[in-house]
Short mmCIF file of C-alpha atoms in Angstrom, two decimals:
data_model
loop_
_atom_site.label_atom_id
_atom_site.label_comp_id
_atom_site.label_asym_id
_atom_site.label_seq_id
_atom_site.Cartn_x
_atom_site.Cartn_y
_atom_site.Cartn_z
CA MET A 16 -122.87 -134.84 -13.15
CA ILE A 17 -126.27 -134.53 -15.39
CA ALA A 18 -124.95 -131.45 -16.99
CA GLU A 19 -121.61 -133.01 -17.90
CA ARG A 20 -123.36 -135.71 -20.27
CA LYS A 21 -125.31 -133.14 -22.17
CA HIS A 22 -122.83 -133.01 -25.27
CA SER A 23 -122.17 -136.37 -25.72
CA ILE A 24 -125.86 -137.17 -25.80
CA SER A 25 -126.77 -134.24 -27.83
CA ASP A 26 -124.25 -134.21 -30.36
CA ALA A 27 -125.09 -137.95 -31.43
CA ARG A 28 -127.41 -138.35 -34.23
CA ILE A 29 -129.71 -141.69 -33.40
CA LYS A 30 -131.50 -142.67 -36.27
CA GLU A 31 -133.66 -145.43 -34.68
CA PRO A 32 -133.57 -145.29 -30.91
CA SER A 33 -135.05 -147.90 -28.95
CA PHE A 34 -137.18 -146.92 -25.88
CA GLU A 35 -134.79 -148.49 -23.31
CA THR A 36 -131.77 -146.44 -24.84
CA LEU A 37 -133.79 -143.35 -24.44
CA TYR A 38 -135.00 -143.91 -21.13
CA HIS A 39 -131.81 -144.68 -19.63
CA THR A 40 -130.05 -141.73 -21.52
CA TYR A 41 -132.76 -139.17 -20.87
CA ALA A 42 -134.87 -140.19 -17.92
CA GLN A 43 -132.90 -138.72 -15.23
CA ARG A 44 -132.54 -135.58 -16.98
CA ILE A 45 -136.08 -135.05 -17.64
CA LEU A 46 -136.89 -135.98 -13.96
CA ALA A 47 -134.26 -132.84 -13.18
CA LEU A 48 -136.00 -130.59 -15.86
CA ALA A 49 -139.31 -131.22 -14.25
CA TYR A 50 -138.21 -131.00 -10.83
CA ARG A 51 -136.30 -127.49 -11.90
CA MET A 52 -139.71 -126.33 -13.76
CA THR A 53 -141.73 -127.05 -10.64
CA PHE A 54 -139.80 -127.62 -7.52
CA ASN A 55 -141.86 -130.69 -6.32
CA ARG A 56 -140.67 -134.19 -5.89
CA GLN A 57 -144.03 -135.83 -6.65
CA THR A 58 -145.07 -133.69 -9.86
CA ALA A 59 -141.81 -134.25 -11.16
CA GLU A 60 -142.22 -137.73 -11.41
CA ASP A 61 -145.58 -137.57 -12.39
CA LEU A 62 -144.67 -135.50 -15.07
CA THR A 63 -141.62 -137.69 -16.47
CA GLN A 64 -144.01 -140.53 -16.39
CA ASP A 65 -146.29 -138.84 -18.64
CA ILE A 66 -143.45 -137.49 -20.82
CA PHE A 67 -142.15 -140.80 -21.23
CA ILE A 68 -145.47 -142.32 -22.19
CA LYS A 69 -145.58 -139.62 -25.07
CA ILE A 70 -141.96 -140.36 -26.01
CA TYR A 71 -142.94 -144.43 -26.14
CA GLN A 72 -146.06 -143.46 -28.41
CA LYS A 73 -144.47 -141.17 -30.62
CA LEU A 74 -141.46 -143.06 -31.17
CA GLY A 75 -142.54 -144.54 -34.52
CA GLU A 76 -142.80 -140.59 -35.85
CA PHE A 77 -139.31 -139.76 -35.02
CA ARG A 78 -137.67 -139.10 -38.69
CA GLY A 79 -134.25 -138.51 -37.32
CA ASP A 80 -134.13 -135.30 -39.24
CA ALA A 81 -133.63 -133.46 -35.77
CA HIS A 82 -131.49 -134.52 -32.86
CA ILE A 83 -133.23 -136.99 -30.60
CA PHE A 84 -132.49 -134.56 -27.56
CA THR A 85 -134.37 -131.64 -29.15
CA TRP A 86 -137.01 -134.07 -30.24
CA ILE A 87 -137.15 -135.54 -26.48
CA TYR A 88 -136.66 -131.88 -24.88
CA ARG A 89 -139.79 -130.53 -27.04
CA ILE A 90 -142.14 -133.25 -26.05
CA ALA A 91 -140.98 -132.57 -22.36
CA ILE A 92 -141.13 -128.87 -22.24
CA ASN A 93 -144.52 -128.77 -24.05
CA HIS A 94 -145.95 -131.19 -21.71
CA ILE A 95 -144.53 -129.16 -18.61
CA LEU A 96 -146.13 -126.08 -20.11
CA ASN A 97 -149.25 -127.39 -20.76
CA PHE A 98 -149.63 -129.18 -17.16
CA LEU A 99 -148.51 -125.42 -15.72
CA LYS A 100 -151.56 -123.67 -17.75
CA LYS A 101 -153.71 -126.33 -16.61
CA GLN A 102 -152.44 -125.77 -12.82
CA LYS A 103 -152.72 -122.46 -13.13
CA ARG A 104 -156.44 -122.71 -14.79
CA GLU A 105 -157.38 -124.88 -11.66
CA ARG A 106 -156.09 -122.56 -9.16
CA TRP A 107 -158.11 -119.90 -10.43
CA LEU A 108 -161.39 -121.99 -10.41
CA ARG A 109 -160.36 -122.85 -6.84
CA ILE A 110 -160.30 -118.96 -6.42
CA LEU A 111 -163.52 -118.69 -7.86
CA ASP A 112 -164.93 -121.16 -5.49
CA LEU A 113 -163.90 -118.96 -2.50
CA PRO A 114 -166.00 -116.32 -0.53
CA ILE A 115 -165.31 -112.82 -2.03
CA ARG A 116 -163.55 -111.70 0.92
CA GLU A 117 -161.10 -114.63 0.94
CA ALA A 118 -160.58 -115.16 -2.68
CA TRP A 119 -159.42 -111.09 -2.50
CA GLN A 120 -156.80 -112.26 0.03
CA HIS A 121 -155.93 -115.58 -1.51
CA GLU A 122 -152.50 -116.39 -2.81
CA ALA A 123 -152.26 -119.97 -3.78
CA PRO A 124 -149.40 -121.59 -1.52
CA ILE A 125 -146.45 -122.67 -3.72
CA GLU A 126 -145.46 -126.25 -2.56
CA PHE A 127 -141.90 -127.18 -3.42
CA GLU A 128 -139.23 -128.86 -1.60
CA ILE A 129 -135.69 -127.56 -0.52
CA ALA A 130 -132.67 -129.81 -1.19
CA ASP A 131 -130.73 -130.94 1.62
CA ASP A 132 -127.34 -130.71 0.81
CA THR A 133 -125.73 -127.82 2.37
CA PRO A 134 -122.47 -127.69 4.69
CA SER A 135 -122.66 -126.00 7.97
CA PRO A 136 -125.83 -125.31 10.02
CA LEU A 137 -125.73 -121.45 9.80
CA HIS A 138 -124.54 -121.33 5.97
CA GLN A 139 -127.36 -124.03 5.58
CA LEU A 140 -129.98 -121.68 7.07
CA GLU A 141 -129.00 -118.91 4.97
CA THR A 142 -128.38 -120.82 1.57
CA LYS A 143 -131.99 -122.60 2.60
CA GLU A 144 -133.53 -119.20 2.90
CA VAL A 145 -132.27 -117.82 -0.36
CA GLN A 146 -132.85 -120.93 -2.22
CA TYR A 147 -136.56 -120.75 -1.01
CA LEU A 148 -136.71 -117.38 -2.12
CA VAL A 149 -135.20 -117.71 -5.53
CA ARG A 150 -137.74 -120.89 -6.27
CA GLN A 151 -140.67 -118.62 -4.90
CA GLU A 152 -139.67 -115.90 -7.67
CA ILE A 153 -139.13 -118.63 -10.21
CA LEU A 154 -142.47 -120.29 -9.67
CA LYS A 155 -143.84 -116.42 -10.12
CA LEU A 156 -142.38 -116.19 -13.62
CA PRO A 157 -144.61 -116.63 -16.36
CA PRO A 158 -143.85 -120.29 -17.51
CA LYS A 159 -142.60 -118.80 -21.10
CA TYR A 160 -139.83 -116.96 -19.31
CA ARG A 161 -139.31 -119.68 -16.66
CA ALA A 162 -138.55 -122.46 -19.43
CA PRO A 163 -135.65 -120.89 -21.22
CA PHE A 164 -134.19 -119.64 -18.16
CA VAL A 165 -134.41 -123.11 -16.45
CA LEU A 166 -132.81 -124.78 -19.73
CA HIS A 167 -130.27 -122.31 -19.83
CA ARG A 168 -129.00 -121.47 -16.35
CA TYR A 169 -129.66 -125.12 -14.90
CA GLU A 170 -130.01 -127.56 -17.94
CA LYS A 171 -126.83 -125.68 -19.49
CA LEU A 172 -128.32 -125.59 -22.98
CA SER A 173 -127.11 -123.09 -25.46
CA HIS A 174 -129.72 -120.21 -26.65
CA LYS A 175 -129.62 -121.81 -29.95
CA GLU A 176 -130.73 -125.62 -28.51
CA ILE A 177 -133.26 -123.64 -26.55
CA ALA A 178 -134.37 -121.85 -29.57
CA ASP A 179 -134.69 -125.24 -31.43
CA ILE A 180 -136.73 -126.94 -28.44
CA LEU A 181 -139.16 -124.17 -27.90
CA ASN A 182 -139.40 -123.34 -31.78
CA ILE A 183 -138.65 -119.57 -31.45
CA SER A 184 -135.84 -117.54 -32.59
CA VAL A 185 -132.45 -116.95 -30.62
CA SER A 186 -133.24 -113.36 -29.76
CA ALA A 187 -136.62 -114.40 -28.50
CA VAL A 188 -134.67 -116.71 -26.03
CA GLU A 189 -132.30 -114.25 -25.00
CA THR A 190 -134.90 -111.65 -24.16
CA ARG A 191 -136.96 -114.26 -22.16
CA ILE A 192 -133.93 -115.34 -20.05
CA HIS A 193 -132.68 -111.59 -19.91
CA ARG A 194 -136.55 -110.76 -18.20
CA ALA A 195 -136.46 -113.79 -16.37
CA THR A 196 -133.32 -113.05 -14.62
CA LYS A 197 -134.27 -109.20 -13.96
CA GLN A 198 -137.02 -110.03 -12.30
CA LEU A 199 -135.52 -112.53 -9.92
CA VAL A 200 -132.81 -110.06 -9.47
CA ALA A 201 -135.18 -107.29 -8.67
CA ALA A 202 -136.97 -109.64 -6.39
CA LEU A 203 -133.60 -110.64 -4.72
CA GLU A 204 -132.31 -106.75 -4.25
CA LYS A 205 -135.89 -105.86 -2.66
CA LYS A 206 -135.64 -108.53 -0.08
CA LEU A 207 -132.07 -107.98 0.53
CA LYS A 208 -133.16 -104.43 1.15
CA GLU A 209 -135.67 -105.11 3.79
CA MET B 1 -113.52 -99.63 -16.42
CA THR B 2 -113.60 -97.55 -13.21
CA ASN B 3 -117.59 -97.54 -12.16
CA HIS B 4 -119.14 -100.45 -10.95
CA VAL B 5 -120.64 -102.77 -13.23
CA ASN B 6 -123.39 -104.12 -11.08
CA HIS B 7 -126.13 -103.10 -13.59
CA MET B 8 -124.27 -105.35 -16.01
CA PHE B 9 -125.02 -108.39 -13.96
CA VAL B 10 -128.45 -109.44 -15.65
CA SER B 11 -127.03 -109.19 -19.20
CA TRP B 12 -123.85 -111.31 -17.89
CA TYR B 13 -125.78 -113.95 -16.03
CA SER B 14 -127.96 -114.15 -19.02
CA GLY B 15 -125.42 -114.95 -21.44
CA THR B 16 -126.54 -111.70 -23.48
CA LEU B 17 -123.54 -109.59 -23.49
CA PRO B 18 -121.57 -109.00 -26.46
CA GLU B 19 -117.83 -110.65 -26.42
CA LYS B 20 -116.15 -107.65 -25.85
CA GLU B 21 -118.61 -106.23 -23.11
CA LYS B 22 -118.19 -109.60 -21.19
CA ALA B 23 -114.48 -109.48 -21.12
CA ALA B 24 -114.53 -105.87 -19.95
CA VAL B 25 -116.89 -106.93 -17.19
CA ASP B 26 -114.78 -110.02 -16.48
CA ALA B 27 -111.77 -107.65 -16.28
CA HIS B 28 -113.41 -105.04 -13.93
CA LEU B 29 -114.72 -107.89 -11.86
CA GLN B 30 -110.82 -109.22 -11.09
CA GLN B 31 -110.22 -105.72 -9.93
CA CYS B 32 -113.25 -104.68 -8.16
CA LYS B 33 -114.05 -106.59 -5.02
CA ASP B 34 -117.12 -105.10 -4.40
CA CYS B 35 -118.71 -105.80 -7.70
CA ARG B 36 -117.02 -109.41 -7.84
CA LEU B 37 -118.64 -109.98 -4.30
CA TYR B 38 -122.22 -108.67 -5.70
CA PHE B 39 -121.80 -110.98 -8.74
CA GLN B 40 -120.53 -114.15 -6.86
CA GLU B 41 -123.59 -113.86 -4.44
CA MET B 42 -126.08 -112.94 -6.85
CA ALA B 43 -124.89 -115.82 -9.24
CA ALA B 44 -124.70 -118.20 -6.06
CA ALA B 45 -128.35 -117.24 -4.98
CA LEU B 46 -129.73 -117.71 -8.44
CA ASP B 47 -127.68 -120.88 -8.90
CA SER B 48 -128.87 -122.57 -5.69
CA ALA B 49 -132.46 -122.74 -6.88
CA GLY B 50 -131.57 -125.19 -9.42
CA GLU B 51 -130.02 -127.68 -7.31
CA ILE B 52 -131.42 -131.19 -7.41
CA PRO B 53 -131.92 -133.10 -3.81
CA GLY B 54 -128.93 -135.90 -3.92
CA ASP B 55 -131.95 -138.66 -3.83
CA LEU B 56 -134.03 -137.51 -6.77
CA THR B 57 -134.35 -140.91 -8.85
CA LEU B 58 -136.73 -142.34 -10.47
CA PRO B 59 -138.11 -145.91 -8.68
CA GLN B 60 -137.07 -149.29 -9.77
CA GLY B 61 -139.35 -150.63 -12.36
CA PHE B 62 -140.37 -147.19 -13.95
CA PRO B 63 -139.61 -148.04 -17.52
CA THR B 64 -141.78 -151.51 -17.52
CA ARG B 65 -144.76 -149.15 -15.67
CA ILE B 66 -144.36 -146.66 -18.53
CA ARG B 67 -144.66 -149.06 -20.90
CA ALA B 68 -147.70 -151.16 -19.71
CA LEU B 69 -149.23 -147.32 -19.17
CA ALA B 70 -148.34 -146.46 -22.80
CA GLU B 71 -149.68 -149.76 -23.91
CA ALA B 72 -152.90 -149.56 -22.26
CA LYS B 73 -153.51 -145.88 -23.13
CA ARG B 74 -152.45 -146.68 -27.11
CA PRO B 75 -155.44 -147.24 -29.53
CA PRO B 76 -155.57 -150.85 -30.22
CA ARG B 77 -153.84 -151.38 -33.91
CA PHE B 78 -154.44 -154.84 -35.58
CA SER B 79 -154.49 -155.85 -38.94
CA LEU B 80 -156.95 -158.51 -40.81
CA PRO B 81 -156.11 -160.74 -43.34
CA ALA B 82 -156.33 -159.13 -46.76
CA ALA B 83 -159.15 -161.43 -47.80
CA ILE B 84 -161.61 -159.99 -44.79
CA ARG B 85 -160.10 -156.47 -45.79
CA TRP B 86 -161.34 -156.70 -49.18
CA GLY B 87 -164.54 -158.40 -48.27
CA ILE B 88 -165.27 -155.51 -45.93
CA ILE B 89 -164.94 -153.22 -48.52
CA ALA B 90 -166.82 -154.67 -51.20
CA LEU B 91 -169.78 -155.22 -48.63
CA ALA B 92 -169.30 -151.61 -48.07
CA ALA B 93 -169.29 -150.60 -51.71
CA VAL B 94 -172.50 -152.73 -51.66
CA ALA B 95 -174.04 -151.19 -48.87
CA SER B 96 -173.36 -147.98 -50.40
CA GLY B 97 -174.96 -148.98 -53.82
CA ILE B 98 -177.94 -149.75 -52.10
CA ALA B 99 -178.39 -146.49 -49.80
CA LEU B 100 -177.61 -144.62 -53.39
CA GLY B 101 -180.41 -146.51 -55.24
CA GLU B 102 -183.03 -146.32 -52.13
CA ILE B 103 -182.23 -142.64 -52.30
CA THR B 104 -182.53 -142.05 -55.84
CA TYR B 105 -185.67 -144.23 -55.81
CA THR B 106 -187.31 -142.25 -53.37
CA TYR B 107 -186.59 -139.21 -54.74
CA THR B 108 -187.85 -140.17 -58.11
CA ARG B 109 -190.74 -141.46 -56.44
CA SER B 110 -191.63 -138.41 -54.72
CA ASP B 111 -191.02 -136.42 -57.98
CA VAL B 112 -194.11 -138.78 -59.54
CA ILE B 113 -196.03 -138.07 -56.33
CA ILE B 114 -195.67 -134.54 -56.37
CA THR B 115 -196.37 -134.12 -60.30
CA ALA B 116 -199.63 -136.31 -59.49
CA PHE B 117 -200.64 -134.03 -56.93
CA GLN B 118 -200.12 -130.94 -59.07
CA GLU B 119 -202.34 -132.41 -61.71
CA GLU B 120 -204.95 -133.16 -59.48
CA TYR B 121 -204.89 -129.91 -57.55
CA GLU B 122 -205.01 -128.13 -61.33
CA SER B 123 -207.99 -130.25 -61.95
CA LEU B 124 -209.75 -129.17 -58.93
CA ASN B 125 -208.64 -125.74 -59.53
CA ALA B 126 -210.39 -125.46 -62.99
CA GLN B 127 -214.04 -126.62 -61.73
CA VAL B 128 -213.99 -124.22 -58.60
CA THR B 129 -214.01 -120.35 -59.40
CA LEU B 130 -212.37 -118.10 -57.22
CA SER B 131 -215.65 -116.58 -56.08
CA GLU B 132 -217.12 -119.79 -55.38
CA ALA B 133 -214.03 -120.73 -53.05
CA ALA B 134 -214.33 -117.36 -51.50
CA ASN B 135 -217.82 -117.81 -51.03
CA GLU B 136 -217.73 -121.16 -49.27
CA LEU B 137 -215.09 -120.23 -47.34
CA GLY B 138 -217.06 -117.34 -46.18
CA PHE B 139 -215.07 -114.06 -47.46
CA ILE B 140 -217.81 -112.33 -49.49
CA ALA B 141 -220.64 -110.96 -47.52
CA GLY B 142 -223.55 -112.65 -48.64
CA GLY B 143 -221.99 -115.66 -49.56
CA ASN B 144 -222.80 -118.91 -47.64
CA ASN B 145 -226.41 -117.84 -47.34
CA GLU B 146 -229.11 -120.03 -46.59
CA ASP B 147 -230.79 -120.67 -49.77
#
């Protein structure tokens, strides 16, 4: 439902948007994006809050020379990427505090949730296992590959839209999505062979 | 296309296949059950990770909270009446002038002091010979004798 709303939103050029309009149009989509980048409900909610605080404060700077959609997604994705960088740095600092033997074996647990809307119990188990596996692998992707992959596959944005949001070329977007997919498929195939 | 196309999945799924090649892969998938199954399963697995929990929604009152937090974090912005603004500018100008005058005065004064000191020093030098000074300081043997 969220993805279906995209085009009617992105096609519209809003010159002087009100915060309420933006919130009602984009809040749920930004929450979904944050969730798909972190697979953690609370983190997604916190990120959405921070992103909309930024949007509120920067609204006066929006000049209307870009799609409001691009502007909002740029703020959102930059904020999420900064959060992931900070998270990675903090994880390393935690590892540095561990005794050497523990640090050597340490792999930070990845915290995320599993969606609970699948049909039969058997099918549910298998689907959840696969979903868990893929999410683990997505979280292992470098954020610069994860962002275009999520934006393209789950947010259903075109390569051009992603290029505008990330401020990179379309070919760079394609390369990153391709590499991300390749890494995920390799991990899945390896798991299937086990 | 008779060979299997599993190796094309990554490009197909990424949307990076040229139109012609994509059409050929799609045509192959219509005919080849193995490849079709591989593509379907792989795509379904990757897509499943993007599912959103049905109850993932923002809490009631979220925009009000955001607005309050944003206002609290925003640096205070207020504008003074024009008369007060100009008054502050005038005071700043006067203060700058005073500071500048003080610096100039100090500089000039120190220049005068240095000049006076140099003159005094030279007059002293004129009266004291080098050997006398050296003798006074004990650099010359026999100098500073008891007579």
